[in-house]
mmCIF file of C-alpha atoms in Angstrom:
data_model
loop_
_atom_site.group_PDB
_atom_site.id
_atom_site.type_symbol
_atom_site.label_atom_id
_atom_site.label_comp_id
_atom_site.label_asym_id
_atom_site.label_seq_id
_atom_site.Cartn_x
_atom_site.Cartn_y
_atom_site.Cartn_z
ATOM 1 C CA GLN O 695 3.074 10.436 -4.550
ATOM 2 C CA LEU O 696 5.951 8.639 -7.109
ATOM 3 C CA LEU O 697 9.365 10.417 -7.433
ATOM 4 C CA ILE O 698 10.558 8.871 -10.930
ATOM 5 C CA LEU O 699 14.605 9.279 -11.435
ATOM 6 C CA ASN O 700 15.710 8.300 -14.798
ATOM 7 C CA LEU O 701 19.883 6.660 -13.728
ATOM 8 C CA PRO O 702 22.507 6.311 -16.173
ATOM 9 C CA CYS O 703 23.612 2.635 -16.484
ATOM 10 C CA GLU O 704 25.407 1.078 -14.479
ATOM 11 C CA LYS O 705 28.018 0.877 -16.479
ATOM 12 C CA ASP O 706 28.309 4.129 -17.546
ATOM 13 C CA MET O 707 28.665 5.314 -13.359
ATOM 14 C CA ALA O 708 32.227 6.405 -11.420
ATOM 15 C CA VAL O 709 32.748 3.808 -8.903
ATOM 16 C CA ASP O 710 31.847 6.409 -6.326
ATOM 17 C CA ASP O 711 28.636 7.220 -7.990
ATOM 18 C CA ARG O 712 28.380 3.118 -8.388
ATOM 19 C CA GLN O 713 28.627 2.475 -4.770
ATOM 20 C CA ARG O 714 26.431 5.499 -3.902
ATOM 21 C CA MET O 715 23.305 4.078 -5.832
ATOM 22 C CA ASN O 716 23.462 0.674 -3.905
ATOM 23 C CA LEU O 717 23.386 2.007 -0.387
ATOM 24 C CA LEU O 718 20.852 3.596 -1.535
ATOM 25 C CA PHE O 719 18.767 1.124 -3.120
ATOM 26 C CA SER O 720 20.319 -1.462 -0.824
ATOM 27 C CA GLY O 721 17.421 -2.612 0.651
ATOM 28 C CA ASN O 722 13.458 -1.889 1.137
ATOM 29 C CA ALA O 723 12.294 1.394 3.118
ATOM 30 C CA TYR O 724 9.848 3.363 3.694
ATOM 31 C CA PHE O 725 10.654 7.293 4.415
ATOM 32 C CA GLN O 726 9.292 10.392 4.335
ATOM 33 C CA LEU O 727 10.386 13.470 2.962
ATOM 34 C CA ASP O 728 10.404 16.865 5.086
ATOM 35 C CA ASN O 729 8.915 19.563 3.173
ATOM 36 C CA GLN O 730 12.253 21.295 1.812
ATOM 37 C CA ILE O 731 13.371 18.308 0.527
ATOM 38 C CA GLN O 732 9.664 18.195 -1.019
ATOM 39 C CA ALA O 733 10.587 21.633 -2.661
ATOM 40 C CA LEU O 734 13.402 21.388 -3.610
ATOM 41 C CA ILE O 735 12.663 18.469 -5.963
ATOM 42 C CA GLN O 736 9.961 19.485 -6.862
ATOM 43 C CA LEU O 737 12.045 22.805 -8.491
ATOM 44 C CA LEU O 738 14.974 20.366 -9.618
ATOM 45 C CA ALA O 739 11.965 18.512 -11.174
ATOM 46 C CA LEU O 740 10.272 21.219 -13.563
ATOM 47 C CA GLU O 741 13.997 22.994 -13.748
ATOM 48 C CA VAL O 742 14.552 19.219 -16.015
ATOM 49 C CA GLN O 743 11.419 19.759 -17.581
ATOM 50 C CA ASP O 744 11.843 22.761 -19.019
ATOM 51 C CA THR O 745 15.598 21.953 -20.657
ATOM 52 C CA PRO O 746 14.894 18.125 -21.010
ATOM 53 C CA GLU O 747 17.971 18.785 -23.850
ATOM 54 C CA ASP O 748 20.778 20.148 -21.199
ATOM 55 C CA LEU O 749 21.944 16.218 -20.339
ATOM 56 C CA LEU O 750 24.572 18.735 -18.117
ATOM 57 C CA LEU O 751 21.580 19.901 -16.143
ATOM 58 C CA SER O 752 19.914 17.002 -15.616
ATOM 59 C CA ARG O 753 22.964 14.874 -14.902
ATOM 60 C CA ALA O 754 23.432 17.646 -11.991
ATOM 61 C CA CYS O 755 19.371 17.222 -10.802
ATOM 62 C CA SER O 756 19.669 13.472 -10.308
ATOM 63 C CA ASN O 757 22.924 13.830 -8.911
ATOM 64 C CA THR O 758 21.684 16.553 -6.222
ATOM 65 C CA LEU O 759 18.105 14.324 -5.433
ATOM 66 C CA ILE O 760 20.345 11.083 -5.169
ATOM 67 C CA ALA O 761 22.927 13.023 -2.822
ATOM 68 C CA LEU O 762 19.733 13.949 -0.911
ATOM 69 C CA LEU O 763 18.131 11.091 -0.510
ATOM 70 C CA GLN O 764 21.010 9.206 0.958
ATOM 71 C CA ARG O 765 21.737 12.025 3.181
ATOM 72 C CA HIS O 766 18.039 11.447 4.307
ATOM 73 C CA LEU O 767 18.160 7.526 4.059
ATOM 74 C CA HIS O 768 21.377 7.651 6.903
ATOM 75 C CA THR O 769 18.894 9.687 9.012
ATOM 76 C CA ASN O 770 15.858 8.957 8.721
ATOM 77 C CA ARG O 771 15.535 5.838 7.796
ATOM 78 C CA PHE O 772 12.927 3.605 9.503
ATOM 79 C CA ARG O 773 10.874 0.938 8.827
ATOM 80 C CA PRO O 774 7.228 1.049 10.063
ATOM 81 C CA GLN O 775 6.535 -0.437 13.432
ATOM 82 C CA ARG O 776 2.243 -0.174 13.413
ATOM 83 C CA LEU O 777 0.042 -0.580 10.226
ATOM 84 C CA ASN O 778 -2.059 2.545 10.045
ATOM 85 C CA MET O 779 -5.230 0.441 10.649
ATOM 86 C CA GLU O 780 -7.875 3.230 10.039
ATOM 87 C CA ARG O 781 -6.392 3.477 6.259
ATOM 88 C CA LEU O 782 -6.256 0.489 5.316
ATOM 89 C CA ASP O 783 -9.972 -0.439 6.768
ATOM 90 C CA ALA O 784 -11.263 2.779 4.518
ATOM 91 C CA TYR O 785 -8.994 1.487 0.917
ATOM 92 C CA ILE O 786 -11.361 -2.437 2.418
ATOM 93 C CA MET O 787 -14.803 -0.437 2.511
ATOM 94 C CA GLU O 788 -13.636 1.153 -0.764
ATOM 95 C CA ASN O 789 -12.859 -1.764 -2.769
ATOM 96 C CA ILE O 790 -14.954 -4.007 -0.553
ATOM 97 C CA ARG O 791 -16.984 -5.711 -3.498
ATOM 98 C CA VAL O 792 -13.692 -6.102 -6.047
ATOM 99 C CA LYS O 793 -11.487 -9.232 -5.202
ATOM 100 C CA ILE O 794 -8.928 -7.610 -2.701
ATOM 101 C CA SER O 795 -5.162 -8.878 -3.511
ATOM 102 C CA ILE O 796 -1.938 -9.336 -0.507
ATOM 103 C CA ALA O 797 -0.309 -6.946 -2.908
ATOM 104 C CA GLN O 798 -2.968 -4.336 -3.161
ATOM 105 C CA LEU O 799 -3.344 -3.652 0.094
ATOM 106 C CA ALA O 800 0.898 -3.691 0.872
ATOM 107 C CA GLY O 801 0.531 -1.304 -1.409
ATOM 108 C CA CYS O 802 -1.868 0.840 0.702
ATOM 109 C CA MET O 803 0.871 1.009 3.106
ATOM 110 C CA PHE O 804 3.712 1.637 0.907
ATOM 111 C CA LEU O 805 4.796 -1.643 1.424
ATOM 112 C CA CYS O 806 6.227 -4.627 0.083
ATOM 113 C CA GLU O 807 3.932 -7.869 0.529
ATOM 114 C CA SER O 808 6.614 -9.496 3.027
ATOM 115 C CA GLN O 809 7.235 -6.618 5.251
ATOM 116 C CA PHE O 810 3.256 -5.994 5.136
ATOM 117 C CA TYR O 811 2.888 -9.537 5.558
ATOM 118 C CA SER O 812 4.430 -9.688 8.997
ATOM 119 C CA LEU O 813 3.967 -6.279 10.550
ATOM 120 C CA PHE O 814 -0.024 -6.894 9.351
ATOM 121 C CA LYS O 815 -0.026 -10.777 10.915
ATOM 122 C CA LYS O 816 1.904 -9.158 14.301
ATOM 123 C CA GLN O 817 -0.578 -6.285 14.652
ATOM 124 C CA THR O 818 -3.391 -8.499 14.322
ATOM 125 C CA GLY O 819 -3.118 -11.735 15.220
ATOM 126 C CA MET O 820 -4.624 -13.234 11.905
ATOM 127 C CA THR O 821 -4.380 -13.038 8.193
ATOM 128 C CA PRO O 822 -4.867 -10.441 5.432
ATOM 129 C CA HIS O 823 -7.150 -12.451 3.371
ATOM 130 C CA GLN O 824 -8.868 -13.160 6.694
ATOM 131 C CA TYR O 825 -9.114 -9.838 7.799
ATOM 132 C CA VAL O 826 -10.789 -8.474 4.540
ATOM 133 C CA LEU O 827 -12.819 -11.648 4.996
ATOM 134 C CA GLN O 828 -13.964 -11.157 8.414
ATOM 135 C CA LYS O 829 -14.772 -6.843 6.797
ATOM 136 C CA ARG O 830 -17.059 -8.627 4.618
ATOM 137 C CA PHE O 831 -18.667 -10.712 6.685
ATOM 138 C CA THR O 832 -19.503 -7.478 9.123
ATOM 139 C CA LEU O 833 -20.712 -5.740 6.454
ATOM 140 C CA ALA O 834 -22.885 -8.339 4.877
ATOM 141 C CA LYS O 835 -24.587 -8.919 8.710
ATOM 142 C CA GLU O 836 -24.817 -4.977 8.774
ATOM 143 C CA LEU O 837 -26.466 -5.019 5.174
ATOM 144 C CA LEU O 838 -29.167 -8.272 6.379
ATOM 145 C CA GLU O 839 -30.330 -6.110 9.597
ATOM 146 C CA ASN O 840 -30.307 -2.650 8.182
ATOM 147 C CA SER O 841 -31.400 -3.414 4.212
ATOM 148 C CA ALA O 842 -34.142 -5.018 1.845
ATOM 149 C CA LEU O 843 -31.653 -6.336 -0.162
ATOM 150 C CA SER O 844 -31.388 -9.774 -1.856
ATOM 151 C CA LEU O 845 -29.117 -12.079 -0.182
ATOM 152 C CA GLY O 846 -27.582 -12.191 -3.567
ATOM 153 C CA GLN O 847 -27.300 -8.509 -3.829
ATOM 154 C CA ILE O 848 -25.708 -7.925 -0.030
ATOM 155 C CA SER O 849 -23.325 -11.265 -2.016
ATOM 156 C CA ASP O 850 -22.215 -8.826 -4.778
ATOM 157 C CA ALA O 851 -22.170 -6.096 -1.872
ATOM 158 C CA ALA O 852 -19.985 -7.171 0.824
ATOM 159 C CA GLY O 853 -17.691 -8.802 -2.655
ATOM 160 C CA PHE O 854 -18.466 -12.368 -2.470
ATOM 161 C CA CYS O 855 -17.970 -13.895 -5.906
ATOM 162 C CA ASN O 856 -21.679 -15.476 -6.002
ATOM 163 C CA GLN O 857 -24.145 -16.154 -3.813
ATOM 164 C CA SER O 858 -23.760 -19.673 -2.916
ATOM 165 C CA ARG O 859 -19.917 -19.018 -1.470
ATOM 166 C CA PHE O 860 -21.826 -15.926 0.470
ATOM 167 C CA THR O 861 -24.060 -18.952 2.231
ATOM 168 C CA HIS O 862 -21.644 -20.918 2.849
ATOM 169 C CA PHE O 863 -19.168 -18.313 4.227
ATOM 170 C CA PHE O 864 -22.287 -16.782 6.711
ATOM 171 C CA THR O 865 -23.185 -20.403 8.269
ATOM 172 C CA LYS O 866 -19.874 -21.186 9.175
ATOM 173 C CA MET O 867 -19.223 -17.927 10.499
ATOM 174 C CA GLN O 868 -22.889 -17.228 12.218
ATOM 175 C CA GLY O 869 -23.527 -20.572 13.108
ATOM 176 C CA ILE O 870 -26.985 -19.780 10.567
ATOM 177 C CA SER O 871 -27.673 -19.081 6.359
ATOM 178 C CA PRO O 872 -28.557 -15.806 6.539
ATOM 179 C CA SER O 873 -31.664 -15.971 5.861
ATOM 180 C CA LYS O 874 -32.075 -17.545 9.385
ATOM 181 C CA TYR O 875 -30.073 -14.314 10.846
ATOM 182 C CA ARG O 876 -32.532 -12.326 8.936
ATOM 183 C CA ARG O 877 -35.714 -13.088 10.157
#
């Protein structure tokens, strides 16, 4: 879930508020809000939705949220040390038929691209691109072994841009062509 706050322009903020905002958004971080804070955010959002013209209420709710987030970040801030590979694999398999970018994979893990890339490489020993290609290759092998799909259909199902690229990649990885592998 996403939390979106409409904040006043920096020039309209008090110096204290500016400093708090700079601390809050000074770097990338991933954190989870506990149930209590989530419930409070939902209540504050409902109040603002019910009376959108009440600027004093809106400002008070925003300030409350900022204070809670700042306190929560300082006490519970963490940077993930390991990626949830099950979630990542599920995302890849759901989207295997189409091009999958690093930005999409990073978004799936709620990380910026550089954090994701670094963690991924450290955890798996390969780049995200290599990993996705490996997943495509594994799926293609499985389809060759267990289906009557044509090479073109397997190429599409595994997300290769065309049958020629699929055949080239498969031969490079397996040492034999897909049709020979199937036989």
